[in-house]
């Protein structure tokens, strides 16, 4: 009996043999979907189809409990961690790019660069426009001209060692023969599969009964992350080189020159790269590429603009994880029409109620979408989206799909308008909207289970504690069964090993692995800890600012407790940190003032070692740890450049002068801040003296 016949048989009519056969088939099929979804980020079925398979599995098991297989999907929680590849820490992190969605965003990108570098309008600013290849970025390390390591991007800081797989690509030279090549030379680029090769691969896969890929990107990902490099070798993968990582010497003065060198060294570079200038030049190139997009033999999802001069790139530097000198300009999103079955309200970690649209599954740009965000109450009202409507759904790059509009037909007009709840659907507490806020929040705070779970999930998320083998799904399951209630409980999980071993999807080995992963994370940096707490408005950048400013957990907690006094020096010091305003400070202080949060922190201190903030080693300098204020007009650099440079050297930049200020750098026409410095006896420096001090 083939699979499809099995599926149409009603569970009540099944014989023991039918049931056993179908449970075997379901276990394999669901496991394959799990792998596709969790390890390749490439769902092969819609959520609804997946849920239906699991429900069918559960129904058969309920009727034939003796047939529950050891590998049944019902016995597994979450997913196994992708195993098999060694981890590689990137010598230089692999960064992402900021996004531009409109002509104004591009204009602002150029203006920002000019402001930062203090370039007059008359000075030409060349920008290289490159197609943004929709593939996977990789880093290739050459030492003395030999390829010694190839890695995936991973989370940007560390990826997977896939050297053997990358060696099989024709576009990647194993040796660079050129004599001019620097001793250490890391090349970065995008691995992709052409559309023609993708189509042919799927035909072959179908013939062999192998996996069918949803789009060229998934096919490239699946082919590259094969434990058997022999399989990768059979897959037609290509690569465009476009950037560098660690290099002992930079062999070019511009991006254009760099690409040309790569080409002569045997790499493939994209032939559609152009040097442009001015916003009009970039937009014309963008329009040209967008019109060619459908006829290219590979997928591109936008353009990447990069400042051509490498000395300017160097000066512009980075903001958090993206360079100031480059931006991605995405093509407009792909859309599709479908039916909105239901609007569901989710409750986030800070209590915000978010409406989510459950859709009739539809393919948008090669991916099946069955859920989309509706953002908030006002958006639903503005678009007048009602349950049962036909709607337009849009997917842009890797952002969450969204409902763009409802089709205004007769049926739409007859449906009732959607009424946004004024009570939390999880805990029943009142949900309120503060003046001037778009979000409606559950007031249940700590009694709201949704908030508690979401906070814990945030605590273990990638940029927070990032505990290997312990994801959001596990946290949910542990929470539900009372194994974890507070963050510190997570570190006490090994005490409950006996109980966990008995759980679905766990065994001796996975519990041992969890214990080891927890031990590794017991020592944590102050900035990660602050971020992990999930204080509203405190993201990674703000957490880092706080860690840098206060140095130690004790220092930070003491200061935050003292800063509650609004007129105190310590309060002023907090809001004076560049990047932290009164609103963010308010959220931090409210968080610390909450007794429960203080208890959570006390408890965490018992199980953790929190490392004091350490400025990166390369940044040791005469100004490391010092507080600097810039005032007046600087001549050789703009204020933003001065600030970025000071911070890179480990200094803290403040907006106003106090007795905690170490230096005030005084430019032309300085006013009250220079006077205040004098009054307080704070050391003032001229711009030239500052440059000397900072090398
Ligand atoms: S440059 C620091 N150039 O886009 C700059 N990236 O959204 C690093 N990408 O992770 C990237 N084509 O995977 C650059 N011509 C191109 C690109 C490109 C595709 C990808 C890359 C990166 C992502 C950022």
JSON list of N, CA, C and O in Angstrom, two decimals, residues 120-171:
[
{"chain": "A", "resi": 120, "resn": "UNK", "atom": "N", "xyz": [32.81, 67.81, 1.37]},
{"chain": "A", "resi": 120, "resn": "UNK", "atom": "CA", "xyz": [31.96, 68.81, 0.73]},
{"chain": "A", "resi": 120, "resn": "UNK", "atom": "C", "xyz": [31.28, 68.20, -0.50]},
{"chain": "A", "resi": 120, "resn": "UNK", "atom": "O", "xyz": [31.77, 67.22, -1.06]},
{"chain": "A", "resi": 121, "resn": "UNK", "atom": "N", "xyz": [30.16, 68.79, -0.91]},
{"chain": "A", "resi": 121, "resn": "UNK", "atom": "CA", "xyz": [29.39, 68.26, -2.05]},
{"chain": "A", "resi": 121, "resn": "UNK", "atom": "C", "xyz": [30.24, 68.19, -3.31]},
{"chain": "A", "resi": 121, "resn": "UNK", "atom": "O", "xyz": [29.98, 67.40, -4.22]},
{"chain": "A", "resi": 122, "resn": "UNK", "atom": "N", "xyz": [31.27, 69.05, -3.39]},
{"chain": "A", "resi": 122, "resn": "UNK", "atom": "CA", "xyz": [32.09, 69.10, -4.60]},
{"chain": "A", "resi": 122, "resn": "UNK", "atom": "C", "xyz": [33.05, 67.90, -4.69]},
{"chain": "A", "resi": 122, "resn": "UNK", "atom": "O", "xyz": [33.54, 67.57, -5.75]},
{"chain": "A", "resi": 123, "resn": "UNK", "atom": "N", "xyz": [33.30, 67.26, -3.55]},
{"chain": "A", "resi": 123, "resn": "UNK", "atom": "CA", "xyz": [34.24, 66.12, -3.53]},
{"chain": "A", "resi": 123, "resn": "UNK", "atom": "C", "xyz": [33.53, 64.87, -4.06]},
{"chain": "A", "resi": 123, "resn": "UNK", "atom": "O", "xyz": [32.50, 64.47, -3.54]},
{"chain": "A", "resi": 124, "resn": "UNK", "atom": "N", "xyz": [34.05, 64.22, -5.09]},
{"chain": "A", "resi": 124, "resn": "UNK", "atom": "CA", "xyz": [33.36, 63.04, -5.62]},
{"chain": "A", "resi": 124, "resn": "UNK", "atom": "C", "xyz": [33.36, 61.90, -4.60]},
{"chain": "A", "resi": 124, "resn": "UNK", "atom": "O", "xyz": [34.33, 61.73, -3.86]},
{"chain": "A", "resi": 125, "resn": "UNK", "atom": "N", "xyz": [32.26, 61.17, -4.56]},
{"chain": "A", "resi": 125, "resn": "UNK", "atom": "CA", "xyz": [32.14, 60.02, -3.65]},
{"chain": "A", "resi": 125, "resn": "UNK", "atom": "C", "xyz": [31.73, 58.82, -4.50]},
{"chain": "A", "resi": 125, "resn": "UNK", "atom": "O", "xyz": [30.56, 58.70, -4.89]},
{"chain": "A", "resi": 126, "resn": "UNK", "atom": "N", "xyz": [32.70, 57.98, -4.80]},
{"chain": "A", "resi": 126, "resn": "UNK", "atom": "CA", "xyz": [32.39, 56.82, -5.65]},
{"chain": "A", "resi": 126, "resn": "UNK", "atom": "C", "xyz": [31.82, 55.68, -4.83]},
{"chain": "A", "resi": 126, "resn": "UNK", "atom": "O", "xyz": [32.35, 55.34, -3.77]},
{"chain": "A", "resi": 127, "resn": "UNK", "atom": "N", "xyz": [30.74, 55.10, -5.35]},
{"chain": "A", "resi": 127, "resn": "UNK", "atom": "CA", "xyz": [30.11, 53.96, -4.69]},
{"chain": "A", "resi": 127, "resn": "UNK", "atom": "C", "xyz": [30.07, 52.79, -5.67]},
{"chain": "A", "resi": 127, "resn": "UNK", "atom": "O", "xyz": [29.68, 52.97, -6.83]},
{"chain": "A", "resi": 128, "resn": "UNK", "atom": "N", "xyz": [30.47, 51.63, -5.19]},
{"chain": "A", "resi": 128, "resn": "UNK", "atom": "CA", "xyz": [30.39, 50.44, -6.03]},
{"chain": "A", "resi": 128, "resn": "UNK", "atom": "C", "xyz": [29.04, 49.80, -5.79]},
{"chain": "A", "resi": 128, "resn": "UNK", "atom": "O", "xyz": [28.64, 49.58, -4.65]},
{"chain": "A", "resi": 129, "resn": "UNK", "atom": "N", "xyz": [28.31, 49.54, -6.88]},
{"chain": "A", "resi": 129, "resn": "UNK", "atom": "CA", "xyz": [27.00, 48.88, -6.77]},
{"chain": "A", "resi": 129, "resn": "UNK", "atom": "C", "xyz": [27.16, 47.44, -7.24]},
{"chain": "A", "resi": 129, "resn": "UNK", "atom": "O", "xyz": [27.55, 47.19, -8.37]},
{"chain": "A", "resi": 130, "resn": "UNK", "atom": "N", "xyz": [26.87, 46.50, -6.31]},
{"chain": "A", "resi": 130, "resn": "UNK", "atom": "CA", "xyz": [27.01, 45.08, -6.64]},
{"chain": "A", "resi": 130, "resn": "UNK", "atom": "C", "xyz": [25.66, 44.39, -6.49]},
{"chain": "A", "resi": 130, "resn": "UNK", "atom": "O", "xyz": [24.93, 44.70, -5.56]},
{"chain": "A", "resi": 131, "resn": "UNK", "atom": "N", "xyz": [25.35, 43.44, -7.36]},
{"chain": "A", "resi": 131, "resn": "UNK", "atom": "CA", "xyz": [24.12, 42.68, -7.14]},
{"chain": "A", "resi": 131, "resn": "UNK", "atom": "C", "xyz": [24.23, 41.93, -5.81]},
{"chain": "A", "resi": 131, "resn": "UNK", "atom": "O", "xyz": [25.32, 41.45, -5.47]},
{"chain": "A", "resi": 132, "resn": "UNK", "atom": "N", "xyz": [23.13, 41.88, -5.08]},
{"chain": "A", "resi": 132, "resn": "UNK", "atom": "CA", "xyz": [23.14, 41.14, -3.81]},
{"chain": "A", "resi": 132, "resn": "UNK", "atom": "C", "xyz": [22.71, 39.71, -4.12]},
{"chain": "A", "resi": 132, "resn": "UNK", "atom": "O", "xyz": [21.54, 39.44, -4.41]},
{"chain": "A", "resi": 133, "resn": "UNK", "atom": "N", "xyz": [23.66, 38.81, -4.05]},
{"chain": "A", "resi": 133, "resn": "UNK", "atom": "CA", "xyz": [23.42, 37.42, -4.44]},
{"chain": "A", "resi": 133, "resn": "UNK", "atom": "C", "xyz": [22.66, 36.71, -3.31]},
{"chain": "A", "resi": 133, "resn": "UNK", "atom": "O", "xyz": [23.04, 36.81, -2.15]},
{"chain": "A", "resi": 134, "resn": "UNK", "atom": "N", "xyz": [21.61, 35.99, -3.68]},
{"chain": "A", "resi": 134, "resn": "UNK", "atom": "CA", "xyz": [20.81, 35.31, -2.67]},
{"chain": "A", "resi": 134, "resn": "UNK", "atom": "C", "xyz": [21.35, 33.89, -2.47]},
{"chain": "A", "resi": 134, "resn": "UNK", "atom": "O", "xyz": [20.83, 32.93, -3.04]},
{"chain": "A", "resi": 135, "resn": "UNK", "atom": "N", "xyz": [22.42, 33.80, -1.71]},
{"chain": "A", "resi": 135, "resn": "UNK", "atom": "CA", "xyz": [23.02, 32.49, -1.47]},
{"chain": "A", "resi": 135, "resn": "UNK", "atom": "C", "xyz": [23.46, 32.39, -0.03]},
{"chain": "A", "resi": 135, "resn": "UNK", "atom": "O", "xyz": [22.74, 32.85, 0.86]},
{"chain": "A", "resi": 136, "resn": "UNK", "atom": "N", "xyz": [24.63, 31.80, 0.19]},
{"chain": "A", "resi": 136, "resn": "UNK", "atom": "CA", "xyz": [25.15, 31.69, 1.56]},
{"chain": "A", "resi": 136, "resn": "UNK", "atom": "C", "xyz": [26.55, 32.25, 1.59]},
{"chain": "A", "resi": 136, "resn": "UNK", "atom": "O", "xyz": [27.37, 31.90, 0.75]},
{"chain": "A", "resi": 137, "resn": "UNK", "atom": "N", "xyz": [26.83, 33.11, 2.59]},
{"chain": "A", "resi": 137, "resn": "UNK", "atom": "CA", "xyz": [28.17, 33.66, 2.57]},
{"chain": "A", "resi": 137, "resn": "UNK", "atom": "C", "xyz": [29.15, 32.71, 3.24]},
{"chain": "A", "resi": 137, "resn": "UNK", "atom": "O", "xyz": [28.81, 32.01, 4.21]},
{"chain": "A", "resi": 138, "resn": "UNK", "atom": "N", "xyz": [30.34, 32.67, 2.71]},
{"chain": "A", "resi": 138, "resn": "UNK", "atom": "CA", "xyz": [31.39, 31.80, 3.24]},
{"chain": "A", "resi": 138, "resn": "UNK", "atom": "C", "xyz": [32.68, 32.59, 3.34]},
{"chain": "A", "resi": 138, "resn": "UNK", "atom": "O", "xyz": [32.83, 33.64, 2.72]},
{"chain": "A", "resi": 139, "resn": "UNK", "atom": "N", "xyz": [33.60, 32.08, 4.15]},
{"chain": "A", "resi": 139, "resn": "UNK", "atom": "CA", "xyz": [34.89, 32.73, 4.32]},
{"chain": "A", "resi": 139, "resn": "UNK", "atom": "C", "xyz": [35.98, 31.70, 4.00]},
{"chain": "A", "resi": 139, "resn": "UNK", "atom": "O", "xyz": [35.93, 30.57, 4.49]},
{"chain": "A", "resi": 140, "resn": "UNK", "atom": "N", "xyz": [36.93, 32.09, 3.15]},
{"chain": "A", "resi": 140, "resn": "UNK", "atom": "CA", "xyz": [38.00, 31.18, 2.72]},
{"chain": "A", "resi": 140, "resn": "UNK", "atom": "C", "xyz": [39.33, 31.73, 3.21]},
{"chain": "A", "resi": 140, "resn": "UNK", "atom": "O", "xyz": [39.65, 32.88, 2.91]},
{"chain": "A", "resi": 141, "resn": "UNK", "atom": "N", "xyz": [40.07, 30.93, 3.96]},
{"chain": "A", "resi": 141, "resn": "UNK", "atom": "CA", "xyz": [41.33, 31.43, 4.49]},
{"chain": "A", "resi": 141, "resn": "UNK", "atom": "C", "xyz": [42.51, 30.84, 3.72]},
{"chain": "A", "resi": 141, "resn": "UNK", "atom": "O", "xyz": [42.63, 29.62, 3.59]},
{"chain": "A", "resi": 142, "resn": "UNK", "atom": "N", "xyz": [43.35, 31.72, 3.18]},
{"chain": "A", "resi": 142, "resn": "UNK", "atom": "CA", "xyz": [44.56, 31.29, 2.48]},
{"chain": "A", "resi": 142, "resn": "UNK", "atom": "C", "xyz": [45.76, 31.69, 3.31]},
{"chain": "A", "resi": 142, "resn": "UNK", "atom": "O", "xyz": [45.84, 32.82, 3.78]},
{"chain": "A", "resi": 143, "resn": "UNK", "atom": "N", "xyz": [46.66, 30.74, 3.51]},
{"chain": "A", "resi": 143, "resn": "UNK", "atom": "CA", "xyz": [47.93, 31.07, 4.17]},
{"chain": "A", "resi": 143, "resn": "UNK", "atom": "C", "xyz": [49.04, 30.74, 3.19]},
{"chain": "A", "resi": 143, "resn": "UNK", "atom": "O", "xyz": [49.07, 29.63, 2.63]},
{"chain": "A", "resi": 144, "resn": "UNK", "atom": "N", "xyz": [49.90, 31.70, 2.92]},
{"chain": "A", "resi": 144, "resn": "UNK", "atom": "CA", "xyz": [50.94, 31.58, 1.89]},
{"chain": "A", "resi": 144, "resn": "UNK", "atom": "C", "xyz": [50.36, 31.04, 0.59]},
{"chain": "A", "resi": 144, "resn": "UNK", "atom": "O", "xyz": [50.94, 30.16, -0.06]},
{"chain": "A", "resi": 145, "resn": "UNK", "atom": "N", "xyz": [49.19, 31.54, 0.24]},
{"chain": "A", "resi": 145, "resn": "UNK", "atom": "CA", "xyz": [48.59, 31.18, -1.04]},
{"chain": "A", "resi": 145, "resn": "UNK", "atom": "C", "xyz": [47.85, 29.86, -1.07]},
{"chain": "A", "resi": 145, "resn": "UNK", "atom": "O", "xyz": [47.27, 29.49, -2.08]},
{"chain": "A", "resi": 146, "resn": "UNK", "atom": "N", "xyz": [47.84, 29.12, 0.05]},
{"chain": "A", "resi": 146, "resn": "UNK", "atom": "CA", "xyz": [47.13, 27.83, 0.05]},
{"chain": "A", "resi": 146, "resn": "UNK", "atom": "C", "xyz": [45.83, 27.95, 0.84]},
{"chain": "A", "resi": 146, "resn": "UNK", "atom": "O", "xyz": [45.82, 28.53, 1.92]},
{"chain": "A", "resi": 147, "resn": "UNK", "atom": "N", "xyz": [44.79, 27.33, 0.30]},
{"chain": "A", "resi": 147, "resn": "UNK", "atom": "CA", "xyz": [43.51, 27.32, 1.01]},
{"chain": "A", "resi": 147, "resn": "UNK", "atom": "C", "xyz": [43.64, 26.41, 2.23]},
{"chain": "A", "resi": 147, "resn": "UNK", "atom": "O", "xyz": [43.87, 25.21, 2.10]},
{"chain": "A", "resi": 148, "resn": "UNK", "atom": "N", "xyz": [43.51, 26.99, 3.44]},
{"chain": "A", "resi": 148, "resn": "UNK", "atom": "CA", "xyz": [43.64, 26.16, 4.64]},
{"chain": "A", "resi": 148, "resn": "UNK", "atom": "C", "xyz": [42.32, 25.96, 5.37]},
{"chain": "A", "resi": 148, "resn": "UNK", "atom": "O", "xyz": [42.16, 25.02, 6.13]},
{"chain": "A", "resi": 149, "resn": "UNK", "atom": "N", "xyz": [41.38, 26.86, 5.12]},
{"chain": "A", "resi": 149, "resn": "UNK", "atom": "CA", "xyz": [40.11, 26.70, 5.84]},
{"chain": "A", "resi": 149, "resn": "UNK", "atom": "C", "xyz": [38.97, 27.41, 5.11]},
{"chain": "A", "resi": 149, "resn": "UNK", "atom": "O", "xyz": [39.14, 28.49, 4.57]},
{"chain": "A", "resi": 150, "resn": "UNK", "atom": "N", "xyz": [37.82, 26.76, 5.12]},
{"chain": "A", "resi": 150, "resn": "UNK", "atom": "CA", "xyz": [36.61, 27.38, 4.57]},
{"chain": "A", "resi": 150, "resn": "UNK", "atom": "C", "xyz": [35.50, 27.21, 5.57]},
{"chain": "A", "resi": 150, "resn": "UNK", "atom": "O", "xyz": [35.35, 26.15, 6.17]},
{"chain": "A", "resi": 151, "resn": "UNK", "atom": "N", "xyz": [34.73, 28.28, 5.80]},
{"chain": "A", "resi": 151, "resn": "UNK", "atom": "CA", "xyz": [33.71, 28.21, 6.84]},
{"chain": "A", "resi": 151, "resn": "UNK", "atom": "C", "xyz": [32.42, 28.90, 6.42]},
{"chain": "A", "resi": 151, "resn": "UNK", "atom": "O", "xyz": [32.44, 29.80, 5.58]},
{"chain": "A", "resi": 152, "resn": "UNK", "atom": "N", "xyz": [31.32, 28.48, 7.04]},
{"chain": "A", "resi": 152, "resn": "UNK", "atom": "CA", "xyz": [30.05, 29.17, 6.84]},
{"chain": "A", "resi": 152, "resn": "UNK", "atom": "C", "xyz": [30.05, 30.43, 7.71]},
{"chain": "A", "resi": 152, "resn": "UNK", "atom": "O", "xyz": [30.89, 30.57, 8.60]},
{"chain": "A", "resi": 153, "resn": "UNK", "atom": "N", "xyz": [29.07, 31.29, 7.49]},
{"chain": "A", "resi": 153, "resn": "UNK", "atom": "CA", "xyz": [28.98, 32.50, 8.28]},
{"chain": "A", "resi": 153, "resn": "UNK", "atom": "C", "xyz": [28.59, 32.19, 9.73]},
{"chain": "A", "resi": 153, "resn": "UNK", "atom": "O", "xyz": [29.07, 32.81, 10.65]},
{"chain": "A", "resi": 154, "resn": "UNK", "atom": "N", "xyz": [27.68, 31.23, 9.89]},
{"chain": "A", "resi": 154, "resn": "UNK", "atom": "CA", "xyz": [27.17, 30.91, 11.23]},
{"chain": "A", "resi": 154, "resn": "UNK", "atom": "C", "xyz": [26.50, 32.13, 11.82]},
{"chain": "A", "resi": 154, "resn": "UNK", "atom": "O", "xyz": [25.71, 32.78, 11.14]},
{"chain": "A", "resi": 155, "resn": "UNK", "atom": "N", "xyz": [26.83, 32.47, 13.07]},
{"chain": "A", "resi": 155, "resn": "UNK", "atom": "CA", "xyz": [26.17, 33.63, 13.67]},
{"chain": "A", "resi": 155, "resn": "UNK", "atom": "C", "xyz": [27.00, 34.90, 13.43]},
{"chain": "A", "resi": 155, "resn": "UNK", "atom": "O", "xyz": [26.76, 35.92, 14.05]},
{"chain": "A", "resi": 156, "resn": "UNK", "atom": "N", "xyz": [27.99, 34.81, 12.55]},
{"chain": "A", "resi": 156, "resn": "UNK", "atom": "CA", "xyz": [28.81, 35.98, 12.26]},
{"chain": "A", "resi": 156, "resn": "UNK", "atom": "C", "xyz": [30.12, 35.94, 13.04]},
{"chain": "A", "resi": 156, "resn": "UNK", "atom": "O", "xyz": [31.17, 36.31, 12.53]},
{"chain": "A", "resi": 157, "resn": "UNK", "atom": "N", "xyz": [30.07, 35.46, 14.29]},
{"chain": "A", "resi": 157, "resn": "UNK", "atom": "CA", "xyz": [31.28, 35.37, 15.10]},
{"chain": "A", "resi": 157, "resn": "UNK", "atom": "C", "xyz": [31.96, 34.01, 14.87]},
{"chain": "A", "resi": 157, "resn": "UNK", "atom": "O", "xyz": [33.17, 33.91, 14.79]},
{"chain": "A", "resi": 158, "resn": "UNK", "atom": "N", "xyz": [31.16, 32.97, 14.77]},
{"chain": "A", "resi": 158, "resn": "UNK", "atom": "CA", "xyz": [31.70, 31.63, 14.54]},
{"chain": "A", "resi": 158, "resn": "UNK", "atom": "C", "xyz": [30.80, 30.87, 13.57]},
{"chain": "A", "resi": 158, "resn": "UNK", "atom": "O", "xyz": [29.57, 31.02, 13.61]},
{"chain": "A", "resi": 159, "resn": "UNK", "atom": "N", "xyz": [31.42, 30.10, 12.69]},
{"chain": "A", "resi": 159, "resn": "UNK", "atom": "CA", "xyz": [30.64, 29.31, 11.72]},
{"chain": "A", "resi": 159, "resn": "UNK", "atom": "C", "xyz": [31.07, 27.87, 11.78]},
{"chain": "A", "resi": 159, "resn": "UNK", "atom": "O", "xyz": [31.68, 27.42, 12.76]},
{"chain": "A", "resi": 160, "resn": "UNK", "atom": "N", "xyz": [30.75, 27.12, 10.72]},
{"chain": "A", "resi": 160, "resn": "UNK", "atom": "CA", "xyz": [31.10, 25.71, 10.68]},
{"chain": "A", "resi": 160, "resn": "UNK", "atom": "C", "xyz": [32.23, 25.48, 9.69]},
{"chain": "A", "resi": 160, "resn": "UNK", "atom": "O", "xyz": [32.27, 26.10, 8.63]},
{"chain": "A", "resi": 161, "resn": "UNK", "atom": "N", "xyz": [33.10, 24.56, 10.06]},
{"chain": "A", "resi": 161, "resn": "UNK", "atom": "CA", "xyz": [34.23, 24.25, 9.19]},
{"chain": "A", "resi": 161, "resn": "UNK", "atom": "C", "xyz": [33.75, 23.34, 8.05]},
{"chain": "A", "resi": 161, "resn": "UNK", "atom": "O", "xyz": [33.46, 22.17, 8.26]},
{"chain": "A", "resi": 162, "resn": "UNK", "atom": "N", "xyz": [33.68, 23.90, 6.85]},
{"chain": "A", "resi": 162, "resn": "UNK", "atom": "CA", "xyz": [33.23, 23.11, 5.71]},
{"chain": "A", "resi": 162, "resn": "UNK", "atom": "C", "xyz": [34.31, 23.12, 4.62]},
{"chain": "A", "resi": 162, "resn": "UNK", "atom": "O", "xyz": [34.00, 23.14, 3.42]},
{"chain": "A", "resi": 163, "resn": "UNK", "atom": "N", "xyz": [35.57, 23.10, 5.05]},
{"chain": "A", "resi": 163, "resn": "UNK", "atom": "CA", "xyz": [36.69, 23.19, 4.11]},
{"chain": "A", "resi": 163, "resn": "UNK", "atom": "C", "xyz": [36.59, 22.13, 3.02]},
{"chain": "A", "resi": 163, "resn": "UNK", "atom": "O", "xyz": [36.72, 22.45, 1.82]},
{"chain": "A", "resi": 164, "resn": "UNK", "atom": "N", "xyz": [36.37, 20.88, 3.43]},
{"chain": "A", "resi": 164, "resn": "UNK", "atom": "CA", "xyz": [36.38, 19.79, 2.44]},
{"chain": "A", "resi": 164, "resn": "UNK", "atom": "C", "xyz": [35.31, 20.04, 1.38]},
{"chain": "A", "resi": 164, "resn": "UNK", "atom": "O", "xyz": [35.53, 19.82, 0.19]},
{"chain": "A", "resi": 165, "resn": "UNK", "atom": "N", "xyz": [34.15, 20.52, 1.81]},
{"chain": "A", "resi": 165, "resn": "UNK", "atom": "CA", "xyz": [33.06, 20.76, 0.87]},
{"chain": "A", "resi": 165, "resn": "UNK", "atom": "C", "xyz": [33.41, 21.89, -0.08]},
{"chain": "A", "resi": 165, "resn": "UNK", "atom": "O", "xyz": [33.16, 21.81, -1.28]},
{"chain": "A", "resi": 166, "resn": "UNK", "atom": "N", "xyz": [33.98, 22.96, 0.48]},
{"chain": "A", "resi": 166, "resn": "UNK", "atom": "CA", "xyz": [34.28, 24.13, -0.36]},
{"chain": "A", "resi": 166, "resn": "UNK", "atom": "C", "xyz": [35.38, 23.82, -1.38]},
{"chain": "A", "resi": 166, "resn": "UNK", "atom": "O", "xyz": [35.38, 24.36, -2.48]},
{"chain": "A", "resi": 167, "resn": "UNK", "atom": "N", "xyz": [36.28, 22.94, -1.01]},
{"chain": "A", "resi": 167, "resn": "UNK", "atom": "CA", "xyz": [37.35, 22.57, -1.96]},
{"chain": "A", "resi": 167, "resn": "UNK", "atom": "C", "xyz": [36.78, 21.96, -3.25]},
{"chain": "A", "resi": 167, "resn": "UNK", "atom": "O", "xyz": [37.44, 21.94, -4.27]},
{"chain": "A", "resi": 168, "resn": "UNK", "atom": "N", "xyz": [35.56, 21.44, -3.17]},
{"chain": "A", "resi": 168, "resn": "UNK", "atom": "CA", "xyz": [35.00, 20.79, -4.37]},
{"chain": "A", "resi": 168, "resn": "UNK", "atom": "C", "xyz": [34.45, 21.80, -5.38]},
{"chain": "A", "resi": 168, "resn": "UNK", "atom": "O", "xyz": [34.07, 21.42, -6.48]},
{"chain": "A", "resi": 169, "resn": "UNK", "atom": "N", "xyz": [34.39, 23.08, -5.02]},
{"chain": "A", "resi": 169, "resn": "UNK", "atom": "CA", "xyz": [33.82, 24.06, -5.95]},
{"chain": "A", "resi": 169, "resn": "UNK", "atom": "C", "xyz": [34.87, 24.51, -6.98]},
{"chain": "A", "resi": 169, "resn": "UNK", "atom": "O", "xyz": [35.98, 24.88, -6.60]},
{"chain": "A", "resi": 170, "resn": "UNK", "atom": "N", "xyz": [34.47, 24.51, -8.25]},
{"chain": "A", "resi": 170, "resn": "UNK", "atom": "CA", "xyz": [35.40, 24.94, -9.30]},
{"chain": "A", "resi": 170, "resn": "UNK", "atom": "C", "xyz": [35.78, 26.41, -9.15]},
{"chain": "A", "resi": 170, "resn": "UNK", "atom": "O", "xyz": [36.86, 26.82, -9.56]},
{"chain": "A", "resi": 171, "resn": "UNK", "atom": "N", "xyz": [34.87, 27.20, -8.58]},
{"chain": "A", "resi": 171, "resn": "UNK", "atom": "CA", "xyz": [35.14, 28.64, -8.49]},
{"chain": "A", "resi": 171, "resn": "UNK", "atom": "C", "xyz": [36.10, 28.99, -7.35]},
{"chain": "A", "resi": 171, "resn": "UNK", "atom": "O", "xyz": [36.42, 30.15, -7.15]}
]
